[in-house]
Each structure stands twice: as structure tokens, then as C-alpha cells.
Amino acid sequence: MSDMEDRNETDVSEFILLGFSSLGEKLKIFLFLVLLLIYLITVTSNVVIIFILWVDRRLHSPMYFFIANLSFLEIWFTSVTSPKMILNFMSVNQTISFNGCMAQSYFYFALGVTEFCLLVVMSFDRYVAICHPLQYATIMKQRLCIQLVLGSWVGSFTVISLRMLLILKLRFCGLNVIDHFFCDNSPLFQLSCTDTSGVKRVDSILISNIVLSSLCLTMLSYGSIFFSILRIPTATGRQKAFSTCGSHLTALAVVYGSCIVLYARPSGSSSPDVKKGVALLNTVLYPFLNPFIYSLRNKTVKLALRETFSQSTTKLFPNL
């Protein structure tokens, strides 16, 4: 009898991702093309940024080192959910294996937490550069920068690995339809046939604390930067600094706003359709905006891009 119960409790070998299946066929095709284009631009632009930051010695500084790590992360973060979601627009079979679902959930949260840590590190770097420019080289040494980045990656993946040990203890026996475009935590909890109250409580406290604490640390740095900018004597200098910080804060508003709605609010306070729309901001729009906000608006990066492109063109077409 116990063997039969075990088989019944573990008979879910795959999940069905509903995604946006309720939309009309024409709208599905339109979204498929738009999201595919956004994904390709996101990956390509981040690869270009990593390449430029690697080959141009003028960009070998702490700020660009952190930006390169962020670009590397964004490629993988958007690739965790976007390809499967895009394919499901045109696919009849919208299933994902049990192991694939668990892996998707793990990397989504691990990379997401790493991103929050990197944003804190980047805001600290800007704080030192603007508020303590004379001590910048002394404080932001190469060893510290590597330690901050390694700490962000290793610490985040370790914390989420411990979280996944709790998720993997859940049993799924029968219902396997996920009303989402990826394996998020809430729909998985709803499908489990075991008591999830303890796991949900731990998960909610963990994710909420990570999101809100990183937000507080980031805003603390930007608050200090804001008051330093106010002391800049020239109006042109203040305007330039505010323009840069404004674009950064816009990106932060998208990622933190979406995560607060999804994970730092009581479960059940938002409908599945609202959660899908907000999750799109987090998994598609934010990775798409990042290269343009943190890198491609930068004059030094644009100059390096033009020079690299010009040199490549000259080598390929020497007679032009």
C-alpha cells in the first residue's frame, strides 16, 4: 500500500506551462516576433559590451568590471525563461519536464539574487567614486572588486541552493498545470499535494528580506550620491550627474518594483494575469534596458565601440 502511495505521490514527471495560451492567434504571433527580437537584442548587446570591456584597456576599471559581470548575468537570467516562453507561443506542446522545471526555478532565483547583490556593489562603487573621489583608487582595489563579485555569485547560489532543498521536498501528485510562463514559486506551491505552509513562510521571508535589504543598501548609496551632486558648483555638472543617476534609478524602479509586487507582497493579492505581466518586466524588459542604461549611453564605451567597429571594417574591407 505504501509503495502505491509513493508512486501516486511522485507520478508528475512534467508540467504544462499555460503562459499566454488564452490570447488570440494573431496576438500570439505578434508577441512571438516582438519577444524574439527583444531577446536577440538583449543577448547580442550584452555580448558586445562584454567583448568591448575586455579588449579595450581604457575600460579596465572597477565600474566596467562590475558592468561586465552584470551583462554576463543578464544573458543567462533572460535565457532561463525567455526561450521557453517564446517557443510556447508557437508550440502545441507546452510541457516542461519536472527536472527542467526545478532547474528553471533554481537558476531564476539564484541569478535574480546575484543581480540584487551586484546592484548593491555597483551603487557602492558609484558612491565611492562620487562622494570620495580622492580615495577611490585606494578603496576600490582589484582584489576587493573580485571579492565583491565572487561573494555576490557564490553567496547567492549557496542561499538559493539551501532554498531549493526545501522545494525539492514537496510532492506533486496529479495536478500539473502551471498558470504562468515559467516555474515560479507560487504556482509550484499551489500544485503540491503536501503541506506547503512552512516552506511558503520561509520562502516569503527569505525572498522579501533579500529584495528589501538590497533595495535599502542601494538607495542608501544613491541618497548619498544625490546630496553630493547637489554640492556640485556648476549647473551643467549637476544636470549631467542627475541624468546618469536618473537612468539608473529608472532601471532600479523596474526591477525592484516588479519583484516587490511578485515576492514581497502577500500571496494571492495579485491575479495570475497581473503576475505574468509584471514578471515580463522583470525577465524581459529589465535585461533589455540594462545595456543601454549602464553602458551604451556612456561616452567612453561608445567611443570604444566606434573604434572597434572602424578597425574591424578596415580589416574586412581594406579598399574602402
PDB file of C-alpha atoms in Angstrom:
ATOM      1  CA  MET A   1       0.000   0.000   0.000  1.00  0.00           C
ATOM      2  CA  SER A   2       2.815   2.383   0.859  1.00  0.00           C
ATOM      3  CA  ASP A   3       4.532   1.655  -2.498  1.00  0.00           C
ATOM      4  CA  MET A   4       1.329   2.548  -4.339  1.00  0.00           C
ATOM      5  CA  GLU A   5       1.017   5.784  -2.348  1.00  0.00           C
ATOM      6  CA  ASP A   6       4.638   6.667  -3.156  1.00  0.00           C
ATOM      7  CA  ARG A   7       4.011   6.114  -6.854  1.00  0.00           C
ATOM      8  CA  ASN A   8       0.870   8.241  -6.726  1.00  0.00           C
ATOM      9  CA  GLU A   9       2.722  10.993  -4.907  1.00  0.00           C
ATOM     10  CA  THR A  10       5.538  11.141  -7.439  1.00  0.00           C
ATOM     11  CA  ASP A  11       3.700  10.499 -10.696  1.00  0.00           C
ATOM     12  CA  VAL A  12       4.150  14.061 -12.024  1.00  0.00           C
ATOM     13  CA  SER A  13       7.032  13.836 -14.497  1.00  0.00           C
ATOM     14  CA  GLU A  14       6.243  17.050 -16.356  1.00  0.00           C
ATOM     15  CA  PHE A  15       4.321  20.310 -16.023  1.00  0.00           C
ATOM     16  CA  ILE A  16       2.217  22.216 -18.525  1.00  0.00           C
ATOM     17  CA  LEU A  17       3.059  25.929 -18.773  1.00  0.00           C
ATOM     18  CA  LEU A  18      -0.140  27.764 -19.756  1.00  0.00           C
ATOM     19  CA  GLY A  19       1.753  31.001 -20.362  1.00  0.00           C
ATOM     20  CA  PHE A  20      -0.313  33.241 -22.637  1.00  0.00           C
ATOM     21  CA  SER A  21      -2.376  30.464 -24.252  1.00  0.00           C
ATOM     22  CA  SER A  22      -5.642  32.394 -23.773  1.00  0.00           C
ATOM     23  CA  LEU A  23      -4.562  35.065 -26.287  1.00  0.00           C
ATOM     24  CA  GLY A  24      -5.707  35.092 -29.913  1.00  0.00           C
ATOM     25  CA  GLU A  25      -3.530  33.562 -32.631  1.00  0.00           C
ATOM     26  CA  LYS A  26      -2.638  36.895 -34.288  1.00  0.00           C
ATOM     27  CA  LEU A  27      -1.626  38.426 -30.957  1.00  0.00           C
ATOM     28  CA  LYS A  28       0.452  35.328 -30.174  1.00  0.00           C
ATOM     29  CA  ILE A  29       2.348  35.670 -33.460  1.00  0.00           C
ATOM     30  CA  PHE A  30       2.905  39.383 -32.808  1.00  0.00           C
ATOM     31  CA  LEU A  31       4.215  38.759 -29.278  1.00  0.00           C
ATOM     32  CA  PHE A  32       6.359  35.881 -30.531  1.00  0.00           C
ATOM     33  CA  LEU A  33       8.111  38.188 -33.022  1.00  0.00           C
ATOM     34  CA  VAL A  34       8.453  41.103 -30.570  1.00  0.00           C
ATOM     35  CA  LEU A  35       9.765  38.991 -27.692  1.00  0.00           C
ATOM     36  CA  LEU A  36      12.133  37.062 -30.001  1.00  0.00           C
ATOM     37  CA  LEU A  37      13.553  40.358 -31.294  1.00  0.00           C
ATOM     38  CA  ILE A  38      13.941  41.717 -27.749  1.00  0.00           C
ATOM     39  CA  TYR A  39      15.677  38.513 -26.627  1.00  0.00           C
ATOM     40  CA  LEU A  40      18.121  38.548 -29.547  1.00  0.00           C
ATOM     41  CA  ILE A  41      18.923  42.246 -28.994  1.00  0.00           C
ATOM     42  CA  THR A  42      19.392  41.641 -25.251  1.00  0.00           C
ATOM     43  CA  VAL A  43      21.827  38.776 -25.749  1.00  0.00           C
ATOM     44  CA  THR A  44      23.705  40.449 -28.620  1.00  0.00           C
ATOM     45  CA  SER A  45      24.091  43.823 -26.886  1.00  0.00           C
ATOM     46  CA  ASN A  46      25.350  42.219 -23.671  1.00  0.00           C
ATOM     47  CA  VAL A  47      27.833  40.047 -25.592  1.00  0.00           C
ATOM     48  CA  VAL A  48      29.104  43.148 -27.426  1.00  0.00           C
ATOM     49  CA  ILE A  49      29.501  45.012 -24.127  1.00  0.00           C
ATOM     50  CA  ILE A  50      31.490  42.157 -22.546  1.00  0.00           C
ATOM     51  CA  PHE A  51      33.727  41.983 -25.637  1.00  0.00           C
ATOM     52  CA  ILE A  52      34.364  45.745 -25.719  1.00  0.00           C
ATOM     53  CA  LEU A  53      35.074  45.922 -21.990  1.00  0.00           C
ATOM     54  CA  TRP A  54      37.504  43.016 -22.347  1.00  0.00           C
ATOM     55  CA  VAL A  55      39.513  44.255 -25.364  1.00  0.00           C
ATOM     56  CA  ASP A  56      39.707  48.000 -24.596  1.00  0.00           C
ATOM     57  CA  ARG A  57      42.242  48.771 -21.860  1.00  0.00           C
ATOM     58  CA  ARG A  58      40.640  52.181 -21.189  1.00  0.00           C
ATOM     59  CA  LEU A  59      37.653  50.302 -19.793  1.00  0.00           C
ATOM     60  CA  HIS A  60      39.653  48.155 -17.352  1.00  0.00           C
ATOM     61  CA  SER A  61      38.356  49.894 -14.224  1.00  0.00           C
ATOM     62  CA  PRO A  62      36.151  48.725 -11.319  1.00  0.00           C
ATOM     63  CA  MET A  63      32.971  50.285 -12.723  1.00  0.00           C
ATOM     64  CA  TYR A  64      33.286  48.488 -16.071  1.00  0.00           C
ATOM     65  CA  PHE A  65      34.343  45.262 -14.362  1.00  0.00           C
ATOM     66  CA  PHE A  66      31.032  45.288 -12.471  1.00  0.00           C
ATOM     67  CA  ILE A  67      29.113  46.210 -15.635  1.00  0.00           C
ATOM     68  CA  ALA A  68      30.717  43.274 -17.496  1.00  0.00           C
ATOM     69  CA  ASN A  69      29.586  40.929 -14.715  1.00  0.00           C
ATOM     70  CA  LEU A  70      26.081  42.383 -14.867  1.00  0.00           C
ATOM     71  CA  SER A  71      25.987  41.907 -18.652  1.00  0.00           C
ATOM     72  CA  PHE A  72      27.171  38.301 -18.296  1.00  0.00           C
ATOM     73  CA  LEU A  73      24.454  37.690 -15.692  1.00  0.00           C
ATOM     74  CA  GLU A  74      21.718  39.272 -17.835  1.00  0.00           C
ATOM     75  CA  ILE A  75      22.469  36.913 -20.734  1.00  0.00           C
ATOM     76  CA  TRP A  76      21.828  33.901 -18.513  1.00  0.00           C
ATOM     77  CA  PHE A  77      18.994  35.428 -16.483  1.00  0.00           C
ATOM     78  CA  THR A  78      16.837  36.225 -19.507  1.00  0.00           C
ATOM     79  CA  SER A  79      17.822  32.880 -21.118  1.00  0.00           C
ATOM     80  CA  VAL A  80      16.400  30.950 -18.160  1.00  0.00           C
ATOM     81  CA  THR A  81      12.815  31.903 -19.051  1.00  0.00           C
ATOM     82  CA  SER A  82      12.641  33.691 -22.431  1.00  0.00           C
ATOM     83  CA  PRO A  83      13.459  30.895 -24.949  1.00  0.00           C
ATOM     84  CA  LYS A  84      10.882  28.508 -23.440  1.00  0.00           C
ATOM     85  CA  MET A  85       8.260  31.264 -23.232  1.00  0.00           C
ATOM     86  CA  ILE A  86       8.895  32.372 -26.843  1.00  0.00           C
ATOM     87  CA  LEU A  87       8.733  28.799 -28.189  1.00  0.00           C
ATOM     88  CA  ASN A  88       5.461  28.162 -26.336  1.00  0.00           C
ATOM     89  CA  PHE A  89       3.753  30.923 -28.336  1.00  0.00           C
ATOM     90  CA  MET A  90       4.105  28.780 -31.458  1.00  0.00           C
ATOM     91  CA  SER A  91       4.115  25.310 -29.891  1.00  0.00           C
ATOM     92  CA  VAL A  92       1.235  22.916 -29.322  1.00  0.00           C
ATOM     93  CA  ASN A  93       3.223  21.034 -26.682  1.00  0.00           C
ATOM     94  CA  GLN A  94       3.761  23.476 -23.799  1.00  0.00           C
ATOM     95  CA  THR A  95       5.246  20.988 -21.358  1.00  0.00           C
ATOM     96  CA  ILE A  96       8.411  21.189 -19.301  1.00  0.00           C
ATOM     97  CA  SER A  97       9.949  18.205 -17.532  1.00  0.00           C
ATOM     98  CA  PHE A  98       9.934  18.017 -13.737  1.00  0.00           C
ATOM     99  CA  ASN A  99      13.736  18.321 -13.592  1.00  0.00           C
ATOM    100  CA  GLY A 100      13.667  21.123 -16.148  1.00  0.00           C
ATOM    101  CA  CYS A 101      11.093  22.978 -14.063  1.00  0.00           C
ATOM    102  CA  MET A 102      13.154  22.636 -10.884  1.00  0.00           C
ATOM    103  CA  ALA A 103      16.296  23.766 -12.721  1.00  0.00           C
ATOM    104  CA  GLN A 104      14.480  26.769 -14.191  1.00  0.00           C
ATOM    105  CA  SER A 105      13.189  27.784 -10.762  1.00  0.00           C
ATOM    106  CA  TYR A 106      16.647  27.372  -9.209  1.00  0.00           C
ATOM    107  CA  PHE A 107      18.554  29.434 -11.785  1.00  0.00           C
ATOM    108  CA  TYR A 108      15.842  32.107 -11.980  1.00  0.00           C
ATOM    109  CA  PHE A 109      16.070  32.837  -8.245  1.00  0.00           C
ATOM    110  CA  ALA A 110      19.848  32.274  -7.953  1.00  0.00           C
ATOM    111  CA  LEU A 111      20.630  34.646 -10.810  1.00  0.00           C
ATOM    112  CA  GLY A 112      17.994  37.106  -9.566  1.00  0.00           C
ATOM    113  CA  VAL A 113      19.555  37.269  -6.093  1.00  0.00           C
ATOM    114  CA  THR A 114      23.030  37.603  -7.661  1.00  0.00           C
ATOM    115  CA  GLU A 115      21.721  40.569  -9.636  1.00  0.00           C
ATOM    116  CA  PHE A 116      20.490  42.306  -6.486  1.00  0.00           C
ATOM    117  CA  CYS A 117      23.916  41.787  -4.898  1.00  0.00           C
ATOM    118  CA  LEU A 118      25.689  43.183  -7.968  1.00  0.00           C
ATOM    119  CA  LEU A 119      23.380  46.225  -7.974  1.00  0.00           C
ATOM    120  CA  VAL A 120      24.349  46.893  -4.348  1.00  0.00           C
ATOM    121  CA  VAL A 121      28.042  46.539  -5.266  1.00  0.00           C
ATOM    122  CA  MET A 122      27.658  48.855  -8.281  1.00  0.00           C
ATOM    123  CA  SER A 123      25.847  51.502  -6.221  1.00  0.00           C
ATOM    124  CA  PHE A 124      28.642  51.310  -3.617  1.00  0.00           C
ATOM    125  CA  ASP A 125      31.229  51.746  -6.387  1.00  0.00           C
ATOM    126  CA  ARG A 126      29.418  54.884  -7.659  1.00  0.00           C
ATOM    127  CA  TYR A 127      29.116  56.167  -4.088  1.00  0.00           C
ATOM    128  CA  VAL A 128      32.889  55.914  -3.544  1.00  0.00           C
ATOM    129  CA  ALA A 129      33.641  57.425  -6.975  1.00  0.00           C
ATOM    130  CA  ILE A 130      31.362  60.458  -6.458  1.00  0.00           C
ATOM    131  CA  CYS A 131      31.476  61.021  -2.699  1.00  0.00           C
ATOM    132  CA  HIS A 132      35.122  60.047  -2.056  1.00  0.00           C
ATOM    133  CA  PRO A 133      36.917  60.538  -5.407  1.00  0.00           C
ATOM    134  CA  LEU A 134      40.380  61.045  -3.869  1.00  0.00           C
ATOM    135  CA  GLN A 135      40.195  57.718  -2.007  1.00  0.00           C
ATOM    136  CA  TYR A 136      38.592  55.799  -4.908  1.00  0.00           C
ATOM    137  CA  ALA A 137      41.780  54.099  -6.164  1.00  0.00           C
ATOM    138  CA  THR A 138      42.778  53.202  -2.610  1.00  0.00           C
ATOM    139  CA  ILE A 139      39.381  51.718  -1.684  1.00  0.00           C
ATOM    140  CA  MET A 140      38.302  50.024  -4.931  1.00  0.00           C
ATOM    141  CA  LYS A 141      41.378  47.871  -5.472  1.00  0.00           C
ATOM    142  CA  GLN A 142      41.274  44.934  -7.880  1.00  0.00           C
ATOM    143  CA  ARG A 143      41.328  42.403  -5.067  1.00  0.00           C
ATOM    144  CA  LEU A 144      38.296  43.975  -3.352  1.00  0.00           C
ATOM    145  CA  CYS A 145      36.375  44.150  -6.647  1.00  0.00           C
ATOM    146  CA  ILE A 146      36.983  40.447  -7.331  1.00  0.00           C
ATOM    147  CA  GLN A 147      35.998  39.562  -3.760  1.00  0.00           C
ATOM    148  CA  LEU A 148      32.751  41.562  -4.029  1.00  0.00           C
ATOM    149  CA  VAL A 149      31.805  39.893  -7.305  1.00  0.00           C
ATOM    150  CA  LEU A 150      32.737  36.386  -6.167  1.00  0.00           C
ATOM    151  CA  GLY A 151      30.863  36.950  -2.899  1.00  0.00           C
ATOM    152  CA  SER A 152      27.776  38.011  -4.854  1.00  0.00           C
ATOM    153  CA  TRP A 153      27.814  34.929  -7.114  1.00  0.00           C
ATOM    154  CA  VAL A 154      28.828  32.283  -4.563  1.00  0.00           C
ATOM    155  CA  GLY A 155      26.702  33.669  -1.717  1.00  0.00           C
ATOM    156  CA  SER A 156      23.566  33.952  -3.865  1.00  0.00           C
ATOM    157  CA  PHE A 157      23.849  30.469  -5.374  1.00  0.00           C
ATOM    158  CA  THR A 158      24.527  28.986  -1.921  1.00  0.00           C
ATOM    159  CA  VAL A 159      21.465  30.641  -0.351  1.00  0.00           C
ATOM    160  CA  ILE A 160      19.180  29.567  -3.207  1.00  0.00           C
ATOM    161  CA  SER A 161      20.629  26.027  -3.105  1.00  0.00           C
ATOM    162  CA  LEU A 162      19.503  25.783   0.523  1.00  0.00           C
ATOM    163  CA  ARG A 163      16.084  27.128  -0.511  1.00  0.00           C
ATOM    164  CA  MET A 164      15.841  24.508  -3.274  1.00  0.00           C
ATOM    165  CA  LEU A 165      16.395  21.723  -0.750  1.00  0.00           C
ATOM    166  CA  LEU A 166      13.065  22.752   0.804  1.00  0.00           C
ATOM    167  CA  ILE A 167      11.330  22.996  -2.596  1.00  0.00           C
ATOM    168  CA  LEU A 168      12.545  19.525  -3.617  1.00  0.00           C
ATOM    169  CA  LYS A 169      10.942  18.018  -0.527  1.00  0.00           C
ATOM    170  CA  LEU A 170       7.496  18.935  -1.897  1.00  0.00           C
ATOM    171  CA  ARG A 171       5.445  16.159  -3.522  1.00  0.00           C
ATOM    172  CA  PHE A 172       3.444  16.631  -6.728  1.00  0.00           C
ATOM    173  CA  CYS A 173       0.724  14.076  -7.392  1.00  0.00           C
ATOM    174  CA  GLY A 174      -1.808  14.756 -10.119  1.00  0.00           C
ATOM    175  CA  LEU A 175      -2.299  18.424 -10.967  1.00  0.00           C
ATOM    176  CA  ASN A 176       0.489  19.638 -13.237  1.00  0.00           C
ATOM    177  CA  VAL A 177      -0.855  22.775 -14.966  1.00  0.00           C
ATOM    178  CA  ILE A 178       1.129  25.931 -14.138  1.00  0.00           C
ATOM    179  CA  ASP A 179      -0.733  29.162 -14.937  1.00  0.00           C
ATOM    180  CA  HIS A 180       2.459  31.029 -15.755  1.00  0.00           C
ATOM    181  CA  PHE A 181       5.138  31.173 -18.480  1.00  0.00           C
ATOM    182  CA  PHE A 182       7.847  29.751 -16.192  1.00  0.00           C
ATOM    183  CA  CYS A 183       8.187  27.712 -12.998  1.00  0.00           C
ATOM    184  CA  ASP A 184       7.699  30.448 -10.423  1.00  0.00           C
ATOM    185  CA  ASN A 185       7.358  29.645  -6.713  1.00  0.00           C
ATOM    186  CA  SER A 186       3.645  30.451  -6.162  1.00  0.00           C
ATOM    187  CA  PRO A 187       2.193  28.111  -8.841  1.00  0.00           C
ATOM    188  CA  LEU A 188       4.505  25.306  -7.693  1.00  0.00           C
ATOM    189  CA  PHE A 189       3.293  25.699  -4.113  1.00  0.00           C
ATOM    190  CA  GLN A 190      -0.324  25.586  -5.318  1.00  0.00           C
ATOM    191  CA  LEU A 191       0.256  22.303  -7.185  1.00  0.00           C
ATOM    192  CA  SER A 192       1.969  20.494  -4.325  1.00  0.00           C
ATOM    193  CA  CYS A 193      -0.083  17.823  -2.563  1.00  0.00           C
ATOM    194  CA  THR A 194       1.870  18.227   0.665  1.00  0.00           C
ATOM    195  CA  ASP A 195       1.564  20.932   3.321  1.00  0.00           C
ATOM    196  CA  THR A 196       3.421  23.967   1.968  1.00  0.00           C
ATOM    197  CA  SER A 197       2.673  26.459   4.752  1.00  0.00           C
ATOM    198  CA  GLY A 198       6.142  26.151   6.339  1.00  0.00           C
ATOM    199  CA  VAL A 199       8.006  26.246   3.024  1.00  0.00           C
ATOM    200  CA  LYS A 200       5.943  29.206   1.817  1.00  0.00           C
ATOM    201  CA  ARG A 201       6.648  31.122   5.017  1.00  0.00           C
ATOM    202  CA  VAL A 202      10.403  30.509   4.818  1.00  0.00           C
ATOM    203  CA  ASP A 203      10.457  31.300   1.091  1.00  0.00           C
ATOM    204  CA  SER A 204       8.489  34.532   1.548  1.00  0.00           C
ATOM    205  CA  ILE A 205      10.687  35.744   4.416  1.00  0.00           C
ATOM    206  CA  LEU A 206      13.894  34.865   2.550  1.00  0.00           C
ATOM    207  CA  ILE A 207      12.997  36.500  -0.788  1.00  0.00           C
ATOM    208  CA  SER A 208      11.382  39.556   0.855  1.00  0.00           C
ATOM    209  CA  ASN A 209      14.425  40.159   3.050  1.00  0.00           C
ATOM    210  CA  ILE A 210      16.813  39.836   0.112  1.00  0.00           C
ATOM    211  CA  VAL A 211      14.803  42.215  -2.078  1.00  0.00           C
ATOM    212  CA  LEU A 212      14.122  44.837   0.600  1.00  0.00           C
ATOM    213  CA  SER A 213      17.567  44.774   2.239  1.00  0.00           C
ATOM    214  CA  SER A 214      19.367  45.120  -1.105  1.00  0.00           C
ATOM    215  CA  LEU A 215      16.960  47.930  -2.051  1.00  0.00           C
ATOM    216  CA  CYS A 216      17.737  49.781   1.211  1.00  0.00           C
ATOM    217  CA  LEU A 217      21.509  49.432   0.708  1.00  0.00           C
ATOM    218  CA  THR A 218      21.268  50.556  -2.925  1.00  0.00           C
ATOM    219  CA  MET A 219      19.094  53.564  -2.102  1.00  0.00           C
ATOM    220  CA  LEU A 220      21.423  54.481   0.783  1.00  0.00           C
ATOM    221  CA  SER A 221      24.283  54.794  -1.709  1.00  0.00           C
ATOM    222  CA  TYR A 222      22.181  56.754  -4.197  1.00  0.00           C
ATOM    223  CA  GLY A 223      20.892  59.009  -1.415  1.00  0.00           C
ATOM    224  CA  SER A 224      24.471  59.921  -0.501  1.00  0.00           C
ATOM    225  CA  ILE A 225      25.239  60.428  -4.210  1.00  0.00           C
ATOM    226  CA  PHE A 226      22.206  62.707  -4.547  1.00  0.00           C
ATOM    227  CA  PHE A 227      23.375  65.025  -1.758  1.00  0.00           C
ATOM    228  CA  SER A 228      26.897  65.091  -3.206  1.00  0.00           C
ATOM    229  CA  ILE A 229      25.501  66.075  -6.604  1.00  0.00           C
ATOM    230  CA  LEU A 230      23.660  68.996  -5.011  1.00  0.00           C
ATOM    231  CA  ARG A 231      27.035  70.360  -3.891  1.00  0.00           C
ATOM    232  CA  ILE A 232      28.434  70.388  -7.467  1.00  0.00           C
ATOM    233  CA  PRO A 233      29.016  74.108  -8.221  1.00  0.00           C
ATOM    234  CA  THR A 234      28.105  74.126 -11.929  1.00  0.00           C
ATOM    235  CA  ALA A 235      24.575  73.628 -13.228  1.00  0.00           C
ATOM    236  CA  THR A 236      25.898  71.623 -16.206  1.00  0.00           C
ATOM    237  CA  GLY A 237      27.726  69.228 -13.904  1.00  0.00           C
ATOM    238  CA  ARG A 238      24.644  68.714 -11.748  1.00  0.00           C
ATOM    239  CA  GLN A 239      22.452  68.146 -14.803  1.00  0.00           C
ATOM    240  CA  LYS A 240      24.854  65.528 -16.219  1.00  0.00           C
ATOM    241  CA  ALA A 241      25.085  63.708 -12.884  1.00  0.00           C
ATOM    242  CA  PHE A 242      21.312  63.771 -12.370  1.00  0.00           C
ATOM    243  CA  SER A 243      20.781  62.436 -15.905  1.00  0.00           C
ATOM    244  CA  THR A 244      23.046  59.434 -15.225  1.00  0.00           C
ATOM    245  CA  CYS A 245      21.541  58.726 -11.800  1.00  0.00           C
ATOM    246  CA  GLY A 246      18.023  59.208 -13.177  1.00  0.00           C
ATOM    247  CA  SER A 247      18.505  56.479 -15.797  1.00  0.00           C
ATOM    248  CA  HIS A 248      19.963  54.156 -13.160  1.00  0.00           C
ATOM    249  CA  LEU A 249      17.037  54.810 -10.814  1.00  0.00           C
ATOM    250  CA  THR A 250      14.575  54.118 -13.648  1.00  0.00           C
ATOM    251  CA  ALA A 251      16.148  50.673 -14.151  1.00  0.00           C
ATOM    252  CA  LEU A 252      16.103  50.044 -10.403  1.00  0.00           C
ATOM    253  CA  ALA A 253      12.434  51.067 -10.222  1.00  0.00           C
ATOM    254  CA  VAL A 254      11.568  48.449 -12.878  1.00  0.00           C
ATOM    255  CA  VAL A 255      13.439  45.542 -11.270  1.00  0.00           C
ATOM    256  CA  TYR A 256      12.655  46.306  -7.622  1.00  0.00           C
ATOM    257  CA  GLY A 257       9.081  47.378  -8.314  1.00  0.00           C
ATOM    258  CA  SER A 258       8.343  44.160 -10.203  1.00  0.00           C
ATOM    259  CA  CYS A 259       9.994  41.977  -7.535  1.00  0.00           C
ATOM    260  CA  ILE A 260       8.161  43.706  -4.688  1.00  0.00           C
ATOM    261  CA  VAL A 261       4.833  43.114  -6.464  1.00  0.00           C
ATOM    262  CA  LEU A 262       5.725  39.465  -7.163  1.00  0.00           C
ATOM    263  CA  TYR A 263       7.502  38.376  -3.990  1.00  0.00           C
ATOM    264  CA  ALA A 264       7.346  40.982  -1.201  1.00  0.00           C
ATOM    265  CA  ARG A 265       3.538  41.162  -1.024  1.00  0.00           C
ATOM    266  CA  PRO A 266       1.048  38.693   0.485  1.00  0.00           C
ATOM    267  CA  SER A 267       0.323  35.761  -1.833  1.00  0.00           C
ATOM    268  CA  GLY A 268      -3.000  35.969  -3.604  1.00  0.00           C
ATOM    269  CA  SER A 269      -3.005  39.779  -3.674  1.00  0.00           C
ATOM    270  CA  SER A 270      -2.487  39.808  -7.468  1.00  0.00           C
ATOM    271  CA  SER A 271      -4.242  37.886 -10.228  1.00  0.00           C
ATOM    272  CA  PRO A 272      -2.261  35.402 -12.393  1.00  0.00           C
ATOM    273  CA  ASP A 273      -2.526  37.715 -15.426  1.00  0.00           C
ATOM    274  CA  VAL A 274      -1.122  40.659 -13.443  1.00  0.00           C
ATOM    275  CA  LYS A 275       1.728  38.475 -12.174  1.00  0.00           C
ATOM    276  CA  LYS A 276       2.549  37.379 -15.731  1.00  0.00           C
ATOM    277  CA  GLY A 277       2.637  40.978 -16.936  1.00  0.00           C
ATOM    278  CA  VAL A 278       4.831  42.110 -14.032  1.00  0.00           C
ATOM    279  CA  ALA A 279       7.109  39.073 -14.497  1.00  0.00           C
ATOM    280  CA  LEU A 280       7.633  40.138 -18.131  1.00  0.00           C
ATOM    281  CA  LEU A 281       9.042  43.452 -16.859  1.00  0.00           C
ATOM    282  CA  ASN A 282      11.449  41.538 -14.652  1.00  0.00           C
ATOM    283  CA  THR A 283      12.552  38.812 -17.083  1.00  0.00           C
ATOM    284  CA  VAL A 284      12.355  40.596 -20.462  1.00  0.00           C
ATOM    285  CA  LEU A 285      12.216  44.408 -20.209  1.00  0.00           C
ATOM    286  CA  TYR A 286      14.832  44.951 -17.484  1.00  0.00           C
ATOM    287  CA  PRO A 287      17.559  42.782 -19.103  1.00  0.00           C
ATOM    288  CA  PHE A 288      16.764  44.557 -22.408  1.00  0.00           C
ATOM    289  CA  LEU A 289      17.158  48.056 -20.892  1.00  0.00           C
ATOM    290  CA  ASN A 290      20.305  47.360 -18.860  1.00  0.00           C
ATOM    291  CA  PRO A 291      22.889  47.533 -21.683  1.00  0.00           C
ATOM    292  CA  PHE A 292      21.522  50.884 -22.842  1.00  0.00           C
ATOM    293  CA  ILE A 293      21.287  52.372 -19.340  1.00  0.00           C
ATOM    294  CA  TYR A 294      24.589  51.224 -17.844  1.00  0.00           C
ATOM    295  CA  SER A 295      26.850  51.003 -20.910  1.00  0.00           C
ATOM    296  CA  LEU A 296      25.692  52.188 -24.320  1.00  0.00           C
ATOM    297  CA  ARG A 297      24.916  55.729 -23.090  1.00  0.00           C
ATOM    298  CA  ASN A 298      28.468  56.046 -21.746  1.00  0.00           C
ATOM    299  CA  LYS A 299      30.727  58.222 -23.945  1.00  0.00           C
ATOM    300  CA  THR A 300      33.846  56.099 -23.333  1.00  0.00           C
ATOM    301  CA  VAL A 301      32.001  52.883 -24.238  1.00  0.00           C
ATOM    302  CA  LYS A 302      30.505  54.483 -27.372  1.00  0.00           C
ATOM    303  CA  LEU A 303      33.947  55.698 -28.443  1.00  0.00           C
ATOM    304  CA  ALA A 304      35.416  52.214 -27.892  1.00  0.00           C
ATOM    305  CA  LEU A 305      32.576  50.688 -29.923  1.00  0.00           C
ATOM    306  CA  ARG A 306      33.121  53.097 -32.819  1.00  0.00           C
ATOM    307  CA  GLU A 307      36.879  52.487 -32.861  1.00  0.00           C
ATOM    308  CA  THR A 308      36.485  48.694 -32.695  1.00  0.00           C
ATOM    309  CA  PHE A 309      33.855  48.739 -35.451  1.00  0.00           C
ATOM    310  CA  SER A 310      36.026  51.035 -37.590  1.00  0.00           C
ATOM    311  CA  GLN A 311      39.075  48.774 -37.165  1.00  0.00           C
ATOM    312  CA  SER A 312      37.021  45.661 -37.998  1.00  0.00           C
ATOM    313  CA  THR A 313      35.584  47.334 -41.096  1.00  0.00           C
ATOM    314  CA  THR A 314      39.067  48.385 -42.267  1.00  0.00           C
ATOM    315  CA  LYS A 315      40.406  44.823 -41.889  1.00  0.00           C
ATOM    316  CA  LEU A 316      37.424  43.297 -43.720  1.00  0.00           C
ATOM    317  CA  PHE A 317      37.253  45.932 -46.470  1.00  0.00           C
ATOM    318  CA  PRO A 318      40.767  47.443 -46.813  1.00  0.00           C
ATOM    319  CA  ASN A 319      39.955  49.164 -50.120  1.00  0.00           C
ATOM    320  CA  LEU A 320      37.069  51.210 -48.714  1.00  0.00           C
TER     321      LEU A 320
END
